[in-house]
PDB file of C-alpha atoms in Angstrom:
ATOM      1  CA  ASP D   1       5.266 -13.243 -10.055  1.00 68.00           C
ATOM      2  CA  GLN D   2       3.269 -10.303  -8.384  1.00 84.00           C
ATOM      3  CA  GLN D   3       1.270 -10.898  -5.506  1.00 91.00           C
ATOM      4  CA  VAL D   4       0.143  -8.275  -4.504  1.00 94.00           C
ATOM      5  CA  LYS D   5      -1.017  -5.140  -7.056  1.00 94.00           C
ATOM      6  CA  GLN D   6      -1.679  -1.662  -6.518  1.00 95.00           C
ATOM      7  CA  ASN D   7      -3.394  -0.841 -10.351  1.00 92.00           C
ATOM      8  CA  SER D   8      -2.863   2.837  -9.734  1.00 94.00           C
ATOM      9  CA  PRO D   9       0.248   4.600  -9.518  1.00 93.00           C
ATOM     10  CA  SER D  10      -0.664   8.016  -9.214  1.00 96.00           C
ATOM     11  CA  LEU D  11      -2.964   9.508  -7.293  1.00 97.00           C
ATOM     12  CA  SER D  12      -3.621  13.218  -6.741  1.00 98.00           C
ATOM     13  CA  VAL D  13      -6.269  14.777  -4.664  1.00 98.00           C
ATOM     14  CA  GLN D  14      -6.942  18.401  -3.059  1.00 97.00           C
ATOM     15  CA  GLU D  15      -6.527  18.695   0.061  1.00 97.00           C
ATOM     16  CA  GLY D  16      -8.900  17.868   2.897  1.00 97.00           C
ATOM     17  CA  ARG D  17     -10.895  15.441   0.782  1.00 98.00           C
ATOM     18  CA  ILE D  18     -10.529  11.494   0.878  1.00 98.00           C
ATOM     19  CA  SER D  19      -7.056  10.122  -0.619  1.00 98.00           C
ATOM     20  CA  ILE D  20      -8.129   6.473  -1.146  1.00 98.00           C
ATOM     21  CA  LEU D  21      -5.508   4.268  -2.365  1.00 98.00           C
ATOM     22  CA  ASN D  22      -6.297   0.643  -3.377  1.00 98.00           C
ATOM     23  CA  CYS D  23      -4.672  -2.982  -3.273  1.00 98.00           C
ATOM     24  CA  ASP D  24      -5.150  -6.452  -4.628  1.00 97.00           C
ATOM     25  CA  TYR D  25      -3.853  -9.912  -3.497  1.00 97.00           C
ATOM     26  CA  THR D  26      -3.928 -13.025  -5.163  1.00 95.00           C
ATOM     27  CA  ASN D  27      -2.200 -15.481  -2.919  1.00 92.00           C
ATOM     28  CA  SER D  28      -5.254 -16.612  -0.275  1.00 91.00           C
ATOM     29  CA  MET D  29      -2.414 -18.194   2.480  1.00 89.00           C
ATOM     30  CA  PHE D  30      -1.527 -13.922   3.213  1.00 91.00           C
ATOM     31  CA  ASP D  31      -3.381 -13.570   6.767  1.00 89.00           C
ATOM     32  CA  TYR D  32      -1.465 -10.020   7.451  1.00 91.00           C
ATOM     33  CA  PHE D  33      -1.546  -7.064   5.945  1.00 94.00           C
ATOM     34  CA  LEU D  34       0.171  -3.730   6.265  1.00 94.00           C
ATOM     35  CA  TRP D  35       0.353  -0.418   4.277  1.00 97.00           C
ATOM     36  CA  TYR D  36       3.634   1.599   4.465  1.00 96.00           C
ATOM     37  CA  LYS D  37       4.741   5.344   3.610  1.00 97.00           C
ATOM     38  CA  LYS D  38       7.927   6.573   1.441  1.00 95.00           C
ATOM     39  CA  TYR D  39       8.796   9.850   0.998  1.00 95.00           C
ATOM     40  CA  PRO D  40      12.172  10.988  -1.411  1.00 91.00           C
ATOM     41  CA  ALA D  41      15.550   9.803  -0.078  1.00 88.00           C
ATOM     42  CA  GLU D  42      14.189   7.593   2.789  1.00 92.00           C
ATOM     43  CA  GLY D  43      13.131   4.314   3.192  1.00 94.00           C
ATOM     44  CA  PRO D  44       9.591   2.951   4.160  1.00 95.00           C
ATOM     45  CA  THR D  45       7.646   3.546   7.289  1.00 94.00           C
ATOM     46  CA  PHE D  46       4.503   1.307   8.726  1.00 93.00           C
ATOM     47  CA  LEU D  47       2.592   3.016   8.888  1.00 96.00           C
ATOM     48  CA  ILE D  48      -1.251   0.600   9.892  1.00 96.00           C
ATOM     49  CA  SER D  49      -1.603  -3.352   9.318  1.00 94.00           C
ATOM     50  CA  ILE D  50      -4.691  -5.208   9.598  1.00 95.00           C
ATOM     51  CA  SER D  51      -4.774  -9.037  10.425  1.00 92.00           C
ATOM     52  CA  SER D  52      -7.257 -11.207   8.537  1.00 92.00           C
ATOM     53  CA  ILE D  53      -9.767 -11.317  11.284  1.00 92.00           C
ATOM     54  CA  LYS D  54     -10.001  -8.470  10.651  1.00 94.00           C
ATOM     55  CA  ASP D  55     -11.905  -6.245   8.045  1.00 95.00           C
ATOM     56  CA  LYS D  56     -11.402  -2.663   9.759  1.00 97.00           C
ATOM     57  CA  ASN D  57      -8.970  -1.185  11.664  1.00 96.00           C
ATOM     58  CA  GLU D  58      -8.481   2.610  12.336  1.00 97.00           C
ATOM     59  CA  ASP D  59      -5.528   4.402  13.695  1.00 96.00           C
ATOM     60  CA  GLY D  60      -6.114   8.009  13.272  1.00 97.00           C
ATOM     61  CA  ARG D  61      -6.650   9.611   9.952  1.00 97.00           C
ATOM     62  CA  PHE D  62      -5.891   6.664   8.365  1.00 98.00           C
ATOM     63  CA  THR D  63      -8.409   3.457   7.645  1.00 98.00           C
ATOM     64  CA  VAL D  64      -7.578   0.023   6.556  1.00 98.00           C
ATOM     65  CA  PHE D  65     -10.263  -2.121   5.154  1.00 98.00           C
ATOM     66  CA  LEU D  66      -9.862  -5.671   4.404  1.00 97.00           C
ATOM     67  CA  ASN D  67     -12.786  -7.602   1.606  1.00 97.00           C
ATOM     68  CA  LYS D  68     -11.175 -11.323   1.587  1.00 95.00           C
ATOM     69  CA  SER D  69     -13.303 -12.873  -0.492  1.00 95.00           C
ATOM     70  CA  ALA D  70     -12.282  -9.819  -3.259  1.00 97.00           C
ATOM     71  CA  LYS D  71      -9.258 -10.154  -2.006  1.00 96.00           C
ATOM     72  CA  HIS D  72      -8.914  -6.355  -1.779  1.00 97.00           C
ATOM     73  CA  LEU D  73      -7.822  -4.196   0.715  1.00 97.00           C
ATOM     74  CA  SER D  74      -8.322  -0.204   0.578  1.00 98.00           C
ATOM     75  CA  LEU D  75      -6.490   2.617   3.024  1.00 98.00           C
ATOM     76  CA  HIS D  76      -8.259   6.064   3.499  1.00 98.00           C
ATOM     77  CA  ILE D  77      -6.867   9.278   4.335  1.00 98.00           C
ATOM     78  CA  VAL D  78      -9.339  11.836   5.998  1.00 97.00           C
ATOM     79  CA  PRO D  79      -8.533  14.399   5.005  1.00 97.00           C
ATOM     80  CA  SER D  80      -5.857  14.924   3.131  1.00 98.00           C
ATOM     81  CA  GLN D  81      -3.007  16.931   3.652  1.00 97.00           C
ATOM     82  CA  PRO D  82      -0.360  17.609   1.633  1.00 96.00           C
ATOM     83  CA  GLY D  83       1.947  16.130   4.406  1.00 96.00           C
ATOM     84  CA  ASP D  84       0.688  12.726   3.276  1.00 97.00           C
ATOM     85  CA  SER D  85       2.182  13.264  -0.279  1.00 98.00           C
ATOM     86  CA  ALA D  86       4.166  10.125  -0.893  1.00 97.00           C
ATOM     87  CA  VAL D  87       4.304   6.994  -2.168  1.00 96.00           C
ATOM     88  CA  TYR D  88       2.695   4.123  -0.487  1.00 97.00           C
ATOM     89  CA  PHE D  89       3.317   0.488  -0.347  1.00 96.00           C
ATOM     90  CA  CYS D  90       1.059  -2.565   0.255  1.00 96.00           C
ATOM     91  CA  ALA D  91       2.393  -5.595   1.527  1.00 94.00           C
ATOM     92  CA  ALA D  92       1.149  -9.223   2.609  1.00 93.00           C
ATOM     93  CA  ARG D  93       2.083 -11.808   4.581  1.00 89.00           C
ATOM     94  CA  LYS D  94       1.390 -15.643   5.320  1.00 83.00           C
ATOM     95  CA  SER D  95       1.482 -16.884   8.664  1.00 68.00           C
ATOM     96  CA  ASP D  96       4.380 -16.814  10.738  1.00 61.00           C
ATOM     97  CA  ARG D  97       4.609 -20.471  11.470  1.00 58.00           C
ATOM     98  CA  GLY D  98       4.967 -21.089   7.252  1.00 53.00           C
ATOM     99  CA  SER D  99       7.857 -21.673   6.028  1.00 50.00           C
ATOM    100  CA  THR D 100       8.414 -18.459   4.593  1.00 53.00           C
ATOM    101  CA  LEU D 101       8.973 -16.706   8.180  1.00 61.00           C
ATOM    102  CA  GLY D 102       7.189 -13.367   7.876  1.00 70.00           C
ATOM    103  CA  ARG D 103       8.702 -12.652   4.315  1.00 81.00           C
ATOM    104  CA  LEU D 104       6.426  -9.475   2.929  1.00 88.00           C
ATOM    105  CA  TYR D 105       5.659  -9.223  -0.953  1.00 90.00           C
ATOM    106  CA  PHE D 106       4.957  -5.712  -1.829  1.00 93.00           C
ATOM    107  CA  GLY D 107       3.195  -3.437  -4.576  1.00 93.00           C
ATOM    108  CA  ARG D 108       4.927  -1.699  -6.825  1.00 92.00           C
ATOM    109  CA  GLY D 109       3.652   1.567  -4.690  1.00 94.00           C
ATOM    110  CA  THR D 110       0.572   4.250  -5.865  1.00 96.00           C
ATOM    111  CA  GLN D 111       2.015   7.389  -5.558  1.00 96.00           C
ATOM    112  CA  LEU D 112       0.256   9.856  -4.174  1.00 98.00           C
ATOM    113  CA  THR D 113       0.065  14.211  -4.049  1.00 98.00           C
ATOM    114  CA  VAL D 114      -2.176  15.969  -2.249  1.00 98.00           C
ATOM    115  CA  TRP D 115      -2.472  19.463  -3.036  1.00 96.00           C
ATOM    116  CA  PRO D 116      -3.930  22.301  -1.302  1.00 93.00           C
TER     117      PRO D 116
ATOM    118  CA  ASP P   1      16.634   3.274  19.431  1.00 64.00           C
ATOM    119  CA  ALA P   2      18.889   3.846  16.190  1.00 78.00           C
ATOM    120  CA  GLY P   3      16.983   1.066  13.945  1.00 92.00           C
ATOM    121  CA  VAL P   4      18.360  -0.039  10.718  1.00 96.00           C
ATOM    122  CA  ILE P   5      21.402   1.321   9.749  1.00 97.00           C
ATOM    123  CA  GLN P   6      22.959   1.161   6.427  1.00 97.00           C
ATOM    124  CA  SER P   7      26.429   2.552   4.649  1.00 97.00           C
ATOM    125  CA  PRO P   8      27.078   4.156   2.782  1.00 97.00           C
ATOM    126  CA  ARG P   9      24.071   6.188   1.911  1.00 96.00           C
ATOM    127  CA  HIS P  10      25.090   7.106  -1.516  1.00 97.00           C
ATOM    128  CA  GLU P  11      27.448   4.980  -3.744  1.00 97.00           C
ATOM    129  CA  VAL P  12      29.159   5.465  -7.331  1.00 97.00           C
ATOM    130  CA  THR P  13      30.803   3.322  -9.114  1.00 96.00           C
ATOM    131  CA  GLU P  14      32.406   2.295 -12.546  1.00 96.00           C
ATOM    132  CA  MET P  15      31.073  -0.582 -14.137  1.00 96.00           C
ATOM    133  CA  GLY P  16      33.366  -3.659 -13.842  1.00 96.00           C
ATOM    134  CA  GLN P  17      34.144  -2.334  -9.883  1.00 97.00           C
ATOM    135  CA  GLU P  18      32.861  -4.423  -6.551  1.00 97.00           C
ATOM    136  CA  VAL P  19      30.350  -2.911  -4.912  1.00 97.00           C
ATOM    137  CA  THR P  20      30.017  -3.593  -0.467  1.00 98.00           C
ATOM    138  CA  LEU P  21      26.562  -2.084   0.737  1.00 98.00           C
ATOM    139  CA  ARG P  22      26.206  -2.874   4.859  1.00 98.00           C
ATOM    140  CA  CYS P  23      23.180  -2.606   7.254  1.00 98.00           C
ATOM    141  CA  LYS P  24      23.448  -3.246  10.642  1.00 97.00           C
ATOM    142  CA  PRO P  25      19.525  -4.884  11.789  1.00 96.00           C
ATOM    143  CA  ILE P  26      17.918  -3.786  14.894  1.00 95.00           C
ATOM    144  CA  SER P  27      19.278  -5.333  17.436  1.00 93.00           C
ATOM    145  CA  GLY P  28      17.053  -7.841  18.550  1.00 91.00           C
ATOM    146  CA  HIS P  29      15.414  -8.751  15.380  1.00 92.00           C
ATOM    147  CA  ASN P  30      16.122 -12.335  14.068  1.00 90.00           C
ATOM    148  CA  SER P  31      14.958 -11.499  10.389  1.00 91.00           C
ATOM    149  CA  LEU P  32      17.102  -9.542   7.550  1.00 95.00           C
ATOM    150  CA  PHE P  33      15.605  -8.698   4.219  1.00 95.00           C
ATOM    151  CA  TRP P  34      17.348  -6.925   1.205  1.00 97.00           C
ATOM    152  CA  TYR P  35      15.440  -5.489  -1.244  1.00 96.00           C
ATOM    153  CA  ARG P  36      16.061  -3.303  -4.277  1.00 95.00           C
ATOM    154  CA  GLN P  37      13.936  -0.975  -5.381  1.00 92.00           C
ATOM    155  CA  THR P  38      13.348   0.453  -8.562  1.00 87.00           C
ATOM    156  CA  MET P  39      11.181   2.450 -10.593  1.00 80.00           C
ATOM    157  CA  MET P  40      10.224  -0.755 -13.274  1.00 80.00           C
ATOM    158  CA  ARG P  41       9.760  -3.342 -10.712  1.00 82.00           C
ATOM    159  CA  GLY P  42       9.188  -1.361  -7.643  1.00 85.00           C
ATOM    160  CA  LEU P  43      10.421  -3.287  -4.375  1.00 90.00           C
ATOM    161  CA  GLU P  44      12.020  -6.937  -4.540  1.00 90.00           C
ATOM    162  CA  LEU P  45      12.985  -8.886  -2.384  1.00 92.00           C
ATOM    163  CA  LEU P  46      16.534 -10.347  -3.103  1.00 95.00           C
ATOM    164  CA  ILE P  47      17.519 -12.529  -0.299  1.00 95.00           C
ATOM    165  CA  TYR P  48      16.551 -12.593   3.651  1.00 92.00           C
ATOM    166  CA  PHE P  49      17.950 -14.546   6.458  1.00 93.00           C
ATOM    167  CA  ASN P  50      16.195 -16.049   9.885  1.00 90.00           C
ATOM    168  CA  ASN P  51      18.799 -15.868  12.407  1.00 91.00           C
ATOM    169  CA  ASN P  52      21.635 -15.296  10.462  1.00 93.00           C
ATOM    170  CA  VAL P  53      20.976 -17.934   8.149  1.00 93.00           C
ATOM    171  CA  PRO P  54      19.692 -17.622   4.685  1.00 92.00           C
ATOM    172  CA  ILE P  55      16.236 -18.770   4.006  1.00 89.00           C
ATOM    173  CA  ASP P  56      15.377 -17.908   0.638  1.00 87.00           C
ATOM    174  CA  ASP P  57      17.911 -16.185  -2.010  1.00 89.00           C
ATOM    175  CA  SER P  58      15.981 -17.062  -5.628  1.00 88.00           C
ATOM    176  CA  GLY P  59      15.395 -13.526  -6.089  1.00 89.00           C
ATOM    177  CA  MET P  60      19.280 -12.496  -6.305  1.00 93.00           C
ATOM    178  CA  PRO P  61      19.130 -11.448  -9.645  1.00 86.00           C
ATOM    179  CA  GLU P  62      22.420 -13.285 -11.074  1.00 85.00           C
ATOM    180  CA  ASP P  63      25.769 -14.732  -9.493  1.00 91.00           C
ATOM    181  CA  ARG P  64      26.888 -11.139 -10.032  1.00 95.00           C
ATOM    182  CA  PHE P  65      25.239 -10.745  -6.514  1.00 96.00           C
ATOM    183  CA  SER P  66      26.199 -12.329  -3.108  1.00 96.00           C
ATOM    184  CA  ALA P  67      24.607 -11.807   0.489  1.00 97.00           C
ATOM    185  CA  LYS P  68      26.694 -13.075   4.086  1.00 96.00           C
ATOM    186  CA  MET P  69      25.194 -12.710   7.172  1.00 97.00           C
ATOM    187  CA  PRO P  70      28.336 -13.236   9.556  1.00 96.00           C
ATOM    188  CA  ASN P  71      26.413 -12.809  13.038  1.00 94.00           C
ATOM    189  CA  ALA P  72      23.044 -11.882  14.215  1.00 93.00           C
ATOM    190  CA  SER P  73      24.346  -7.505  13.855  1.00 94.00           C
ATOM    191  CA  PHE P  74      25.905  -7.488  10.407  1.00 96.00           C
ATOM    192  CA  SER P  75      25.105  -8.411   6.556  1.00 98.00           C
ATOM    193  CA  THR P  76      26.688  -7.472   3.605  1.00 98.00           C
ATOM    194  CA  LEU P  77      25.318  -7.366   0.051  1.00 98.00           C
ATOM    195  CA  LYS P  78      28.203  -7.669  -2.589  1.00 97.00           C
ATOM    196  CA  ILE P  79      28.189  -7.178  -6.290  1.00 97.00           C
ATOM    197  CA  GLN P  80      30.466  -8.145  -8.169  1.00 96.00           C
ATOM    198  CA  PRO P  81      31.173  -7.398 -11.188  1.00 96.00           C
ATOM    199  CA  SER P  82      29.034  -4.149 -11.221  1.00 96.00           C
ATOM    200  CA  GLU P  83      27.009  -2.647 -13.972  1.00 96.00           C
ATOM    201  CA  PRO P  84      25.180  -0.103 -14.770  1.00 96.00           C
ATOM    202  CA  ARG P  85      21.430  -2.054 -14.477  1.00 94.00           C
ATOM    203  CA  ASP P  86      22.698  -2.640 -11.018  1.00 95.00           C
ATOM    204  CA  SER P  87      21.433   1.242 -10.715  1.00 96.00           C
ATOM    205  CA  ALA P  88      18.979   0.874  -7.421  1.00 96.00           C
ATOM    206  CA  VAL P  89      18.223   2.104  -4.195  1.00 96.00           C
ATOM    207  CA  TYR P  90      18.668  -0.919  -2.240  1.00 97.00           C
ATOM    208  CA  PHE P  91      17.288  -1.364   1.623  1.00 97.00           C
ATOM    209  CA  CYS P  92      17.861  -3.506   4.181  1.00 97.00           C
ATOM    210  CA  ALA P  93      15.086  -4.096   7.090  1.00 96.00           C
ATOM    211  CA  SER P  94      14.406  -5.830  10.026  1.00 94.00           C
ATOM    212  CA  ARG P  95      12.320  -8.052  12.097  1.00 90.00           C
ATOM    213  CA  LYS P  96      11.381 -10.154  15.191  1.00 85.00           C
ATOM    214  CA  THR P  97       9.235 -12.695  14.107  1.00 76.00           C
ATOM    215  CA  GLY P  98       6.380 -13.082  15.202  1.00 69.00           C
ATOM    216  CA  VAL P  99       5.640  -8.871  15.904  1.00 69.00           C
ATOM    217  CA  GLY P 100       4.317  -6.914  13.384  1.00 68.00           C
ATOM    218  CA  GLY P 101       5.981  -5.581  10.082  1.00 77.00           C
ATOM    219  CA  TYR P 102       9.543  -5.435   8.897  1.00 88.00           C
ATOM    220  CA  THR P 103      11.562  -1.414   9.815  1.00 93.00           C
ATOM    221  CA  PHE P 104      13.994  -0.833   6.864  1.00 96.00           C
ATOM    222  CA  GLY P 105      17.352   1.708   6.920  1.00 96.00           C
ATOM    223  CA  SER P 106      17.357   4.747   4.597  1.00 96.00           C
ATOM    224  CA  GLY P 107      18.673   2.836   1.438  1.00 97.00           C
ATOM    225  CA  THR P 108      21.776   2.743  -0.535  1.00 97.00           C
ATOM    226  CA  ARG P 109      21.592   4.549  -3.472  1.00 96.00           C
ATOM    227  CA  LEU P 110      24.080   2.824  -5.794  1.00 97.00           C
ATOM    228  CA  THR P 111      24.908   4.297  -9.194  1.00 97.00           C
ATOM    229  CA  VAL P 112      26.698   2.062 -11.668  1.00 97.00           C
ATOM    230  CA  VAL P 113      28.279   4.701 -14.589  1.00 96.00           C
TER     231      VAL P 113
END
């Protein structure tokens, strides 16, 4: 039961252009969303997050947009750089007050390749 | 802070052997998660602990898999007997309740031949 879905396994973008990674979720109880970035032979590292009370969060070149009615979020990277080439995982979490105690539900990831 | 520490980084073993993966969470983090990453399934949650107590082990694929957390600073994931289909990268992650997301370790790449 995949509650978080990343339907594009790969994305290729030219350096300097915008990268848009998409993520859909099915559980309306999710209230916190995160993006992780993973390089080969390393663990995923936290990139950016957004609470369900917001629809946008920006951190430098990275912006996450949340559309709750569509149960959709996206990560925009502008401008894209070759060093951004990695696997990006979308994740979602229910409230800590719930019994799941902060468990993250992950998508399967999108491999982003930024070429010069 | 050294982060989440996993050992070994790589493990190659023969089918049927016992494998033990180790994890040291970040000091002060009270939740610990074991994930497995494969091409087919992405990041699968195997089991997680809160305050050293297993909360949900429904992701553990079979009885061959077991996990323990004897104290706040150490956890093990054991596979006995191991099979070739267990080959994957196993990640441990930890978190402090109420604070953001997880911090992942660098993973253990397990190859069962």
